[in-house]
XYZ file of C-alpha atoms in Angstrom:
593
model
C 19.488 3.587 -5.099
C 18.879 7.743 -5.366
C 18.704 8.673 -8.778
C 21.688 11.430 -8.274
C 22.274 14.326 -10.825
C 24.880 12.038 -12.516
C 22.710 9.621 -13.772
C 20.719 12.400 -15.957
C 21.261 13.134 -18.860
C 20.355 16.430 -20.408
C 16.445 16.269 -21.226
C 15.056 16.109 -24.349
C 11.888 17.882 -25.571
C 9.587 14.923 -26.902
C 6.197 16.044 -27.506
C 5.782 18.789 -25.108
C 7.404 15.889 -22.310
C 10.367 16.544 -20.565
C 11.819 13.043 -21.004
C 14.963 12.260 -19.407
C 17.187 9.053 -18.562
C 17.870 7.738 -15.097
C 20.555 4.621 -16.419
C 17.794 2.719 -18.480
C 14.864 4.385 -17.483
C 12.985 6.876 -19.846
C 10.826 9.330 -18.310
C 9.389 12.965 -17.277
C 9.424 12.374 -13.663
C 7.360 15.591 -13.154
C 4.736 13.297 -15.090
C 5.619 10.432 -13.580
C 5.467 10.696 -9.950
C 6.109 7.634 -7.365
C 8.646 5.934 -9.127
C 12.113 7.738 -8.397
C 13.108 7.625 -4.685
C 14.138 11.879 -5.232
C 11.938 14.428 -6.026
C 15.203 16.322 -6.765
C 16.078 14.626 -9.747
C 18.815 17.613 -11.252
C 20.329 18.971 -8.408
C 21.833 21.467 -9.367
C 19.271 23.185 -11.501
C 16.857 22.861 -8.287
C 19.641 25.020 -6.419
C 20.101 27.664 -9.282
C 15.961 28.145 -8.673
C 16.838 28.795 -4.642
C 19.403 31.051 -5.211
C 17.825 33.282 -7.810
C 15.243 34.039 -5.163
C 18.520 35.716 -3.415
C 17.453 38.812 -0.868
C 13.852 38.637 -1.382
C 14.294 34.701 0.979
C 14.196 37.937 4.135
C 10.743 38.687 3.131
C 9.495 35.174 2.912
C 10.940 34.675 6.525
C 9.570 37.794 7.810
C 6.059 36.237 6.257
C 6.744 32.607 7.434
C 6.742 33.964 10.929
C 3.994 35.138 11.154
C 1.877 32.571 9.742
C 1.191 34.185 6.254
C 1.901 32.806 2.735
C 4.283 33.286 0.459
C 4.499 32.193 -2.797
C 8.078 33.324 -3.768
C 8.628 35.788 -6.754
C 6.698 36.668 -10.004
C 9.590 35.086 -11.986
C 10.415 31.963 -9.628
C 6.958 30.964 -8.606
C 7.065 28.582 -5.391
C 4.465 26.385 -3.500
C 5.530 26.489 0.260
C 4.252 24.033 2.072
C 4.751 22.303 5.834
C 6.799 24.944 7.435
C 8.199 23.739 10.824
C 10.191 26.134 13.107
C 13.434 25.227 15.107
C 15.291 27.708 16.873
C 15.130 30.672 14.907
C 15.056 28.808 11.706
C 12.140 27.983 9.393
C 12.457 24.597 7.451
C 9.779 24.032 4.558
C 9.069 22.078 1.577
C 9.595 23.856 -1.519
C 8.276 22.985 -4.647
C 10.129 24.757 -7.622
C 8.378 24.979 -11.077
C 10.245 22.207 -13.123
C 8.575 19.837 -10.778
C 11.114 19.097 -8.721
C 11.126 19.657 -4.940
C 13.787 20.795 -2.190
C 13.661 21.297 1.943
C 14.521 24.705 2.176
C 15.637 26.204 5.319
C 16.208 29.766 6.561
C 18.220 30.694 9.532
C 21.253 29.593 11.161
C 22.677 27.474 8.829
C 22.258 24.431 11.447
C 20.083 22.552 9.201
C 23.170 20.452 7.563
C 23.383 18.530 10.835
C 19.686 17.072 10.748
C 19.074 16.911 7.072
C 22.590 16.172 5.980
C 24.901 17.988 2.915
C 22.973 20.917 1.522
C 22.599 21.506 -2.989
C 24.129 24.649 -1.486
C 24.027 27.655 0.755
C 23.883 31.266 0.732
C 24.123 34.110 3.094
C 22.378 37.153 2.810
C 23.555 40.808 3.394
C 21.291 40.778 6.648
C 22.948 37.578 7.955
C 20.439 35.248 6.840
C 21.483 31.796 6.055
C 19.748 30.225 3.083
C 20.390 26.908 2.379
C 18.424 23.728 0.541
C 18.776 20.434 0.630
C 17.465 17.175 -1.624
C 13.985 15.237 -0.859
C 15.772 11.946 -1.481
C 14.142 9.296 0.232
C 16.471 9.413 3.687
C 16.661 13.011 3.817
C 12.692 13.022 4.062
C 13.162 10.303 6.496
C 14.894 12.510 9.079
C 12.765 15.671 8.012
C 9.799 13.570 9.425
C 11.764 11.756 11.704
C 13.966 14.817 13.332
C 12.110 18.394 12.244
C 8.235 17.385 11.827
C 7.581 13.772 13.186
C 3.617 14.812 13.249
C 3.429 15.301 9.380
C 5.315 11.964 7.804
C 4.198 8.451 8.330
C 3.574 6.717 11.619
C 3.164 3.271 13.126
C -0.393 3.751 14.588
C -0.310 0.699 16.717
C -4.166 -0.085 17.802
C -5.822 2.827 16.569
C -8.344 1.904 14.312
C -7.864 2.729 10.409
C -8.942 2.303 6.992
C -5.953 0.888 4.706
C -6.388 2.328 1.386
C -4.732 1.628 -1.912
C -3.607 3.866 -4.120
C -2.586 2.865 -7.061
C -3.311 6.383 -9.001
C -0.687 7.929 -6.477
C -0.474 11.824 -6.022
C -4.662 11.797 -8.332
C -5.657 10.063 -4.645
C -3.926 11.260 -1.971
C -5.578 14.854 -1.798
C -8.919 13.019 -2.214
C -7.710 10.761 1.192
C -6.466 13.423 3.252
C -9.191 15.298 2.701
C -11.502 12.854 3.699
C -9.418 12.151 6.847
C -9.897 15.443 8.122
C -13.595 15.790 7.197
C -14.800 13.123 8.547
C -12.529 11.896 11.071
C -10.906 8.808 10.855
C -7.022 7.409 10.188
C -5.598 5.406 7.555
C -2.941 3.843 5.748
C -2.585 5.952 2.531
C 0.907 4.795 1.180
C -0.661 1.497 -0.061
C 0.226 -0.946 -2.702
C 0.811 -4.667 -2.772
C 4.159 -6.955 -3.926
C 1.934 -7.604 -7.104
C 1.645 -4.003 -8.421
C 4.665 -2.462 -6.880
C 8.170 -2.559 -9.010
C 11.586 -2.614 -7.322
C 13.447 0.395 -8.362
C 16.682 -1.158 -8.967
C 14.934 -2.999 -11.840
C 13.855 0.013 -13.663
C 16.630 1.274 -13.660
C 18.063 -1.350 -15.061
C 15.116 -2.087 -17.336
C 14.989 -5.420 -16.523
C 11.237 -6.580 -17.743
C 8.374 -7.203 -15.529
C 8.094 -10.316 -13.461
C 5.587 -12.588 -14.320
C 3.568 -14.650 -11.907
C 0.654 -17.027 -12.783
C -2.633 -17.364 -10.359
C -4.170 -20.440 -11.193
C -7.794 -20.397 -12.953
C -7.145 -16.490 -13.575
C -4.079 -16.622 -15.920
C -0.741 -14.687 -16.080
C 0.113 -11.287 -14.099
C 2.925 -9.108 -14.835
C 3.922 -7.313 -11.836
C 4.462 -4.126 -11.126
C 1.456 -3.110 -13.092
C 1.221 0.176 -11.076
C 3.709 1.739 -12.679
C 5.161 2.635 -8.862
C 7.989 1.336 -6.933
C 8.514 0.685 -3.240
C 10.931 3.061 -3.009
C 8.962 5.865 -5.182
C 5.608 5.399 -3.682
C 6.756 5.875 -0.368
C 8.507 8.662 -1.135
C 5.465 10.600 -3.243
C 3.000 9.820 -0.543
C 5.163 10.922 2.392
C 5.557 14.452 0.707
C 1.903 14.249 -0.055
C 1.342 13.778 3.659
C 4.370 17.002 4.486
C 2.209 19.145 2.248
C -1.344 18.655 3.907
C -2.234 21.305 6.707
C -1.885 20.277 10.247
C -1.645 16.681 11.899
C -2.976 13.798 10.225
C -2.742 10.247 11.827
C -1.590 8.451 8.643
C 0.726 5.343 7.686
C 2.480 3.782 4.795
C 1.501 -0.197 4.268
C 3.856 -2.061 2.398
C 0.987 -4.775 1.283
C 1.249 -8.559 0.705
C 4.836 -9.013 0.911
C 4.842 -12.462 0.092
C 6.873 -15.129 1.484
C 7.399 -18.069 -1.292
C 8.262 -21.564 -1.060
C 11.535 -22.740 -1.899
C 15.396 -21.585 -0.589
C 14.555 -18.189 -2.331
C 11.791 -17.292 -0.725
C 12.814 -15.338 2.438
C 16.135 -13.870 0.108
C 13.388 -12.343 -2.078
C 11.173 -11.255 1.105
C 14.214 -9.467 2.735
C 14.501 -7.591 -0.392
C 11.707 -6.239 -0.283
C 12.425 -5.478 2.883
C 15.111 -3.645 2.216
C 13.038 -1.844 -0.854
C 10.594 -0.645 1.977
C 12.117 0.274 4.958
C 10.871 3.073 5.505
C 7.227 1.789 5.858
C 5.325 1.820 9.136
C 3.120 -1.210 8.257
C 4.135 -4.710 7.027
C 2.104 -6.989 5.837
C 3.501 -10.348 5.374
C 1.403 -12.696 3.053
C 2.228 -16.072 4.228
C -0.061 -18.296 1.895
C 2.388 -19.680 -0.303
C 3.962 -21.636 2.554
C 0.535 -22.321 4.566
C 0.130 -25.743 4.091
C -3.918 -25.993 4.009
C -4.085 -29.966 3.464
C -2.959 -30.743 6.721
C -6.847 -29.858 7.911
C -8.370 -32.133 5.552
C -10.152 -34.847 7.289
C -7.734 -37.739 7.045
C -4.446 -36.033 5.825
C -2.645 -36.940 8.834
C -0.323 -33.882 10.331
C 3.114 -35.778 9.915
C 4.638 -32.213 8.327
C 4.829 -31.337 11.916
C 6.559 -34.411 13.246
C 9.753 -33.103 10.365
C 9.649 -29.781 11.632
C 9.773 -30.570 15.289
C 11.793 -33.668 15.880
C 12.839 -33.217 19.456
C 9.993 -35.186 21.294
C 10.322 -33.366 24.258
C 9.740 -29.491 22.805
C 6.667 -30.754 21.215
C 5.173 -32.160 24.025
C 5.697 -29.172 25.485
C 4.143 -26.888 22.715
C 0.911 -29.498 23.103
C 0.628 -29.013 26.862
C 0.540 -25.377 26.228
C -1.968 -25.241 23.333
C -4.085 -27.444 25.218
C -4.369 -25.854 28.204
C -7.863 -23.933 28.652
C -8.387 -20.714 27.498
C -11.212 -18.780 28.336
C -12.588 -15.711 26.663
C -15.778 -14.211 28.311
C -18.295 -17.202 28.629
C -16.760 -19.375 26.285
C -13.692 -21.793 27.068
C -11.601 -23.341 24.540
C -9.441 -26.361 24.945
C -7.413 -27.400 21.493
C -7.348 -30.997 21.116
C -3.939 -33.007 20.098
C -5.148 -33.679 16.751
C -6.172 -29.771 16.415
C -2.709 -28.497 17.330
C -1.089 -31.248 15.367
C -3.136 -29.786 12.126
C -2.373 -26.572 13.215
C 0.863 -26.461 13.691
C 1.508 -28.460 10.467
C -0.368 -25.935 8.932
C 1.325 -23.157 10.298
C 4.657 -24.047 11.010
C 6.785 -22.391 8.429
C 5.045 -19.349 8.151
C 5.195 -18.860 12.362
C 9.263 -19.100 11.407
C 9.598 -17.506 8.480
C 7.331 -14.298 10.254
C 9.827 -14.626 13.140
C 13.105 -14.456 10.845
C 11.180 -11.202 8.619
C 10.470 -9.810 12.278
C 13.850 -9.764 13.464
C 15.077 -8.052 9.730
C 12.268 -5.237 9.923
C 13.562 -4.478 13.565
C 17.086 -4.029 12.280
C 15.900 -2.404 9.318
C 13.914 0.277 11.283
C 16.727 0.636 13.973
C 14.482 0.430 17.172
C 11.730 2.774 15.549
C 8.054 1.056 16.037
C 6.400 -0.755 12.990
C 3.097 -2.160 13.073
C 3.526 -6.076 11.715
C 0.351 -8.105 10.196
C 0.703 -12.122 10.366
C -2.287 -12.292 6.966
C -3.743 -15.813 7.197
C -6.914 -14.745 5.029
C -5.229 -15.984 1.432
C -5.498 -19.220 -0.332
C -4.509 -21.343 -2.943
C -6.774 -20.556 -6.157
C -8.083 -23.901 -5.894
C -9.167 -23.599 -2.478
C -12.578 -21.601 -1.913
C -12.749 -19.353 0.654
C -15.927 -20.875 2.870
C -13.555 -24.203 2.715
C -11.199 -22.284 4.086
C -12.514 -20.347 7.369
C -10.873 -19.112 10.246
C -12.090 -20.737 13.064
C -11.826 -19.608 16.289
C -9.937 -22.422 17.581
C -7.331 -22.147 14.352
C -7.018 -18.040 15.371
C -6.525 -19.033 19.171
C -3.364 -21.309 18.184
C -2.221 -18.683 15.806
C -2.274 -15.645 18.375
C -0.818 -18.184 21.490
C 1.722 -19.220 19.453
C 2.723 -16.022 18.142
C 2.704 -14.733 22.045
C 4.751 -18.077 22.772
C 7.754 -16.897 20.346
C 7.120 -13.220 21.349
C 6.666 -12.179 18.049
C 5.970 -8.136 17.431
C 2.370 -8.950 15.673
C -0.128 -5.807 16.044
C -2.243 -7.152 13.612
C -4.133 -10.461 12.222
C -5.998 -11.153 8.924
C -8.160 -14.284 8.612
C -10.445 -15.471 6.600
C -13.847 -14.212 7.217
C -15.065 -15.151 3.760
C -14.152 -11.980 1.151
C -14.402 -13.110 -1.941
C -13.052 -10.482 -4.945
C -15.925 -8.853 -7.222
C -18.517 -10.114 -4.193
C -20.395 -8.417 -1.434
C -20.817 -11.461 1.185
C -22.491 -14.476 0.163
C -22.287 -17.168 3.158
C -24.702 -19.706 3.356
C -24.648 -18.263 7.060
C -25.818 -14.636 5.758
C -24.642 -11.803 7.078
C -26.074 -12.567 10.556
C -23.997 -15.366 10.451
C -21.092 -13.444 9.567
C -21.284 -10.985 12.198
C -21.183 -13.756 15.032
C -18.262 -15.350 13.375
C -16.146 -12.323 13.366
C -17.584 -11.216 16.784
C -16.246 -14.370 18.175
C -12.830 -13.938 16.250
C -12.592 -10.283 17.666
C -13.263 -11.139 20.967
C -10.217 -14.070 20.757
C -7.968 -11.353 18.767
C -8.554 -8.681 21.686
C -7.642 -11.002 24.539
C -3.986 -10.913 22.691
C -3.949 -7.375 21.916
C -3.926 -7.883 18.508
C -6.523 -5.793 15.262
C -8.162 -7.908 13.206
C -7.611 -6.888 9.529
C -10.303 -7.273 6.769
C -8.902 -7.573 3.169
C -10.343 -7.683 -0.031
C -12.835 -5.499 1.212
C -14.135 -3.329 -2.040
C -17.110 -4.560 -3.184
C -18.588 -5.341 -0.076
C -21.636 -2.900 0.526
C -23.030 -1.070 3.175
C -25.077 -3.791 5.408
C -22.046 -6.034 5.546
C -19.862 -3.203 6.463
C -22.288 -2.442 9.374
C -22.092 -6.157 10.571
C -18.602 -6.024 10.767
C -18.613 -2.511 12.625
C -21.155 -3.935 15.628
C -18.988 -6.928 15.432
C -15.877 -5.245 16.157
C -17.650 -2.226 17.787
C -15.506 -0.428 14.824
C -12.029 -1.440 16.436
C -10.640 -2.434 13.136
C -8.164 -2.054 9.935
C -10.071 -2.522 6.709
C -8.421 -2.643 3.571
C -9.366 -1.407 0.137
C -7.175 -1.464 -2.792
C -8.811 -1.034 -6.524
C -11.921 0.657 -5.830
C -10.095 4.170 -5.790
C -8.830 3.184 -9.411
C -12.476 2.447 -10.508
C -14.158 4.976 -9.039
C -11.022 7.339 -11.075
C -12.524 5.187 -14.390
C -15.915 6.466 -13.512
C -14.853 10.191 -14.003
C -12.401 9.715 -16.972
C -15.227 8.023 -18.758
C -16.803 11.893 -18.724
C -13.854 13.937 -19.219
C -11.954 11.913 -21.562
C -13.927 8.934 -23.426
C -11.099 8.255 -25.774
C -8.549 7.269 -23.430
C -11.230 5.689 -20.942
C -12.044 3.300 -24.687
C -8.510 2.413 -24.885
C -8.174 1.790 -21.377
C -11.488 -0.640 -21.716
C -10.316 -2.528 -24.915
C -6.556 -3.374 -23.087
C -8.979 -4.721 -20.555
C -10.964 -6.749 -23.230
C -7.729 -8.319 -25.325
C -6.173 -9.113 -22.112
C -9.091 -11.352 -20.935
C -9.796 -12.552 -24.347
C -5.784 -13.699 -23.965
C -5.869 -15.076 -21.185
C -9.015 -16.764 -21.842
C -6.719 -18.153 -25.265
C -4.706 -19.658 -22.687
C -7.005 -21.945 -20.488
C -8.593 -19.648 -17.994
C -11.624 -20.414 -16.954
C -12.023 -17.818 -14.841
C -11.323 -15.060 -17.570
C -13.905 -17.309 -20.320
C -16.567 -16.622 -17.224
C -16.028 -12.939 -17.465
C -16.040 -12.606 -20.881
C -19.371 -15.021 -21.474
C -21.048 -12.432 -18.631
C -20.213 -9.371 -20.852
C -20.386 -11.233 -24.256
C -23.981 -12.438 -23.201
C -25.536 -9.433 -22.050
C -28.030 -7.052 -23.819
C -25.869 -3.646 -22.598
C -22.024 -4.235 -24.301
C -21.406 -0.579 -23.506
C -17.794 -0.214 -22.412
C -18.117 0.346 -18.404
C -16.065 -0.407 -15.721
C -19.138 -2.233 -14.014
C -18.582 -5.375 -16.496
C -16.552 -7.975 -14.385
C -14.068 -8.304 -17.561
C -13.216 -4.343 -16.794
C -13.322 -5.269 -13.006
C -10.843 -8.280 -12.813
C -8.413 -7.375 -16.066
C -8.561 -3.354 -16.187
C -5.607 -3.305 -13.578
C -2.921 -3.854 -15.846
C -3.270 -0.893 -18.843
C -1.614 2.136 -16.623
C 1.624 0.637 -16.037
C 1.887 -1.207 -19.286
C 5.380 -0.923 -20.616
C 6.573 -1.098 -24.291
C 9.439 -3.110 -25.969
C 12.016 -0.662 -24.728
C 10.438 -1.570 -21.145
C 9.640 2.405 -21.148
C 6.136 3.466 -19.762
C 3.556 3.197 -22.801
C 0.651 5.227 -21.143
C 0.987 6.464 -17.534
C 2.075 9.738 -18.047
C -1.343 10.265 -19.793
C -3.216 9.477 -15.915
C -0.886 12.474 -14.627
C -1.610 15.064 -16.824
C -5.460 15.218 -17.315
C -7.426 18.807 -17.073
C -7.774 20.208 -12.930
C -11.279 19.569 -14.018
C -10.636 16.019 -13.837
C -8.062 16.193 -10.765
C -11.513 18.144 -8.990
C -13.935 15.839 -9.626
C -12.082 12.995 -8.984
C -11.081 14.139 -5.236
C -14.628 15.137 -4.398
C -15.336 11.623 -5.555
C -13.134 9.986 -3.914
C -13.649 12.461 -0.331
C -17.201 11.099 0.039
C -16.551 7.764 -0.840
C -14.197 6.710 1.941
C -16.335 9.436 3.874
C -19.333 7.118 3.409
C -16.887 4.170 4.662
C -15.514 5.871 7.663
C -18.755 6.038 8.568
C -20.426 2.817 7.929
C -17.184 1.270 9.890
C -16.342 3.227 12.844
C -19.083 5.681 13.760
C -21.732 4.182 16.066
């Protein structure tokens, strides 16, 4: 849904905030980016700002083609950014000084047959055709699609990538880009899982957060980002228009789960729907993995429902059984390793093949890269029970070539644990020959192995898993960025970083109230130390500091967020050089040899 000009109301000055309503929702969305699916939230106000520029738009095309800025007028200030010629015409992103932003193009007047109906047009004494058109969420879709397909989002295929969350929205994205072109690498920037990501439709409405309960940690509300599908593609996709030159970027819509249950693929086709314009799905299949069919004497009989015909299974056997050979090594499943296998993997192998087919129509024959993520498990299964072995990734990646599924990428279980750097009995030379093996399996199929959960792994590990991938990889990150922006507010603003730790503190503490063990571990590490400093190092801060930014109040309005989008530049500065040689320091570590 676009938040059109008739679901404003006139704003309302509210301590120095802009606050308007879009149906139920309540905010300054010049303060609260990533959550509308417009940056051109009044209409008709945005055009009033175009047209008062009037005869001086001949100068700024006179400037525009030669390559020099312009910043519009003394008395409508403008930031012009991503100017792409067609024709004779200039098209460019605007952005006006109420926040809002419009495409703006100058010339022919042909623009209304790429971008669509214009706010509004006007033609000036010289000929010129001004005209400027909304950055709701499908206009910017054709603008990257049609006008400027080397600034938006792409589907990067088997180039390799870091996938980096961004929960603090338009504070990281200049930090990212940044650090793509210094040092060289690609990424997913547009980043956010099904857990902190909120449908728009329910905002508007201001129906309350979802709430979802991991076992041993305690309750989650979802959405805690604050963002929406729908918004954060949007805000990072203009990010991207507004960087200088090419950048080999794409938008990830994380961790789309698939539950259990007759609702399960209805709620992961709305999501879907809420993310189409993605490049990257990943589709988090763990809910419906059925992980006790490879305990040693649970016998495989989930199989034997799901594939009655006797003669289609013995001809899925005789496949999986055949040899396989990659380099030295030759594999040959056994019946009772496909039975467990397939039991295992059944559902998810049709549910990924039913999501396929929906993304395809969603994206209309445009290319999307797909992940099939194996790497999650139940709460009460441990990851190092839980391995991918090589013979469990061979079955997955034949069988997903049997059904000619669209899978670019694969993420299995190599043994990431949350809040840990690698701790294998197998060490990390262990590790390394693991994933080796798993690579070389994963390449034979065309197919990028994807490492999750990857923060708080440190620089030796990375550099076993870059000589055991020879850096042909996608490795995700997802709250470091958010920490590392803790370790800078702590300087510039202590009294919000102290209300930011104590939400941390009663939210363990509650959940702790509740049963869970795992939150009465992280409070018993802080509680029995000799440093109780507030820091974001303490694993209390680390596992239960997510949730403060997008808390909501009793009116389901946005308590705090708006506070995390208007801090000094000197914050917005630091931050991004932070942040720049952080992922510089992983680029590095991961791809460069």
């Amino acid at each position: 849904m676009i938040a059109m000009a008739d679901s404003v109301r006139p704003g309302e000055e509210c301590a120095m905030v802009k606050v308007q309503s879009f149906q139920n929702l309540r905010i300054d969305p010049a303060e609260n980016p990533a959550i509308l699916d417009t940056t051109t939230w009044n209409p008709t106000a945005a055009w009033q700002v175009v047209a008062k520029v009037g005869e001086e738009w001949s100068t700024a095309k006179t400037a525009l083609a030669l390559g020099n800025e312009w910043t519009g007028l003394p008395t409508v200030p403008l930031k012009i950014s991503s100017v792409v010629h067609r024709g004779g015409a200039q098209f460019f992103l605007a952005g006006l000084p109420d926040g809002q932003d419009v495409f703006v193009e100058l010339g022919l007047g042909a623009g209304s047959t790429v971008l669509g109906d214009a706010l509004g047009s006007i033609r000036l004494q010289n000929g010129l055709n001004v005209a400027a058109y909304p950055t709701h969420a499908f206009v910017v879709d054709r603008f990257c699609r049609l006008l400027a397909p080397h600034k938006g989002p792409q589907a990067l295929g088997s180039i390799p990538r870091l996938g980096i969350g961004c929960r603090m929205t338009t504070a990281v994205w200049p930090a990212i880009f940044a650090a793509m072109q210094k040092y060289s690498f690609a990424s997913n920037p547009i980043q956010n899982s099904v857990r902190e990501l909120n449908l728009l439709d329910d905002l508007l409405a201001g129906n309350p957060p979802n709430r979802n309960y991991a076992c041993g940690f305690g309750t989650i509300e979802t959405g805690y980002t604050g963002s929406t599908y729908e918004g954060l593609w949007l805000a990072g996709t203009l990010a991207g228009i507004r960087e200088r030159g090419s950048l080999r970027f794409g938008a990830d819509a994380d961790h789309l789960q698939v539950k259990r249950g007759p609702q399960g693929l209805a709620r992961a086709r709305q999501l879907l729907r809420s993310s189409r314009y993605y490049t990257f799905f990943t589709m988090d299949m763990a809910d419906i993995l059925h992980y006790e069919t490879l305990h040693a004497g649970a016998p495989p009989d989930f199989w034997d429902r799901a594939v009655p015909n006797t003669a289609e299974k013995s001809a899925i056997l005789r496949d999986h059984q055949s040899p396989f050979q990659v380099g030295g090594t030759t594999y040959r499943l056994s019946e009772d390793l496909v039975n467990r296998f397939a039991a295992k993997y059944w559902d998810a192998l049709a549910a990924i093949e039913t999501l396929g087919q929906e993304i395809s129509s969603l994206k209309e024959g445009r290319a999307f890269d797909l992940e099939f993520t194996i790497d999650e498990h139940p709460p009460e299964v441990a990851a190092f029970d839980c391995l991918t072995s090589e013979e469990e990734l061979l079955f997955v990646l034949r069988e997903i070539e049997r059904r000619g599924l669209a899978v670019t990428h694969v993420a299995p279980n190599y043994g990431a644990e949350k809040g840990f750097d690698y701790r294998g009995k197998d060490g990390l030379h262990g590790m390394e020959l693991r994933v080796r093996a798993l690579q070389a399996i994963a390449g034979e199929f065309n197919t990028i192995l994807d490492f999750h959960s990857a923060d708080d792994l440190t620089s030796p590990t990375r550099a076993a898993i870059r000589r055991a991938t020879k850096g042909f990889l996608h490795y995700k990150i997802s709250p470091m960025l958010q920490l590392l922006f803790v370790d800078i507010l702590e300087r510039h603003d202590p009294e919000l970083f102290l209300k930011w730790w104590h939400d941390a503190l009663s939210y363990a503490r509650y959940e702790a109230g509740n049963g869970s063990a795992f939150a009465k571990e992280c409070l018993r590490e802080f509680e029995t130390r000799a440093d109780q400093k507030p820091s974001r190092h303490h694993q209390v801060f680390h596992h239960y500091g997510f949730a403060y930014v997008g808390r909501r109040g009793e009116d389901q309005t946005f308590a705090v967020r708006e506070k995390f989008y208007n801090l000094p530049t000197s914050f917005y500065r630091d931050y991004q050089s932070y942040v720049t040689e952080y992922l510089g320091t992983l680029a590095q570590d991961l791809f460069k040899e």
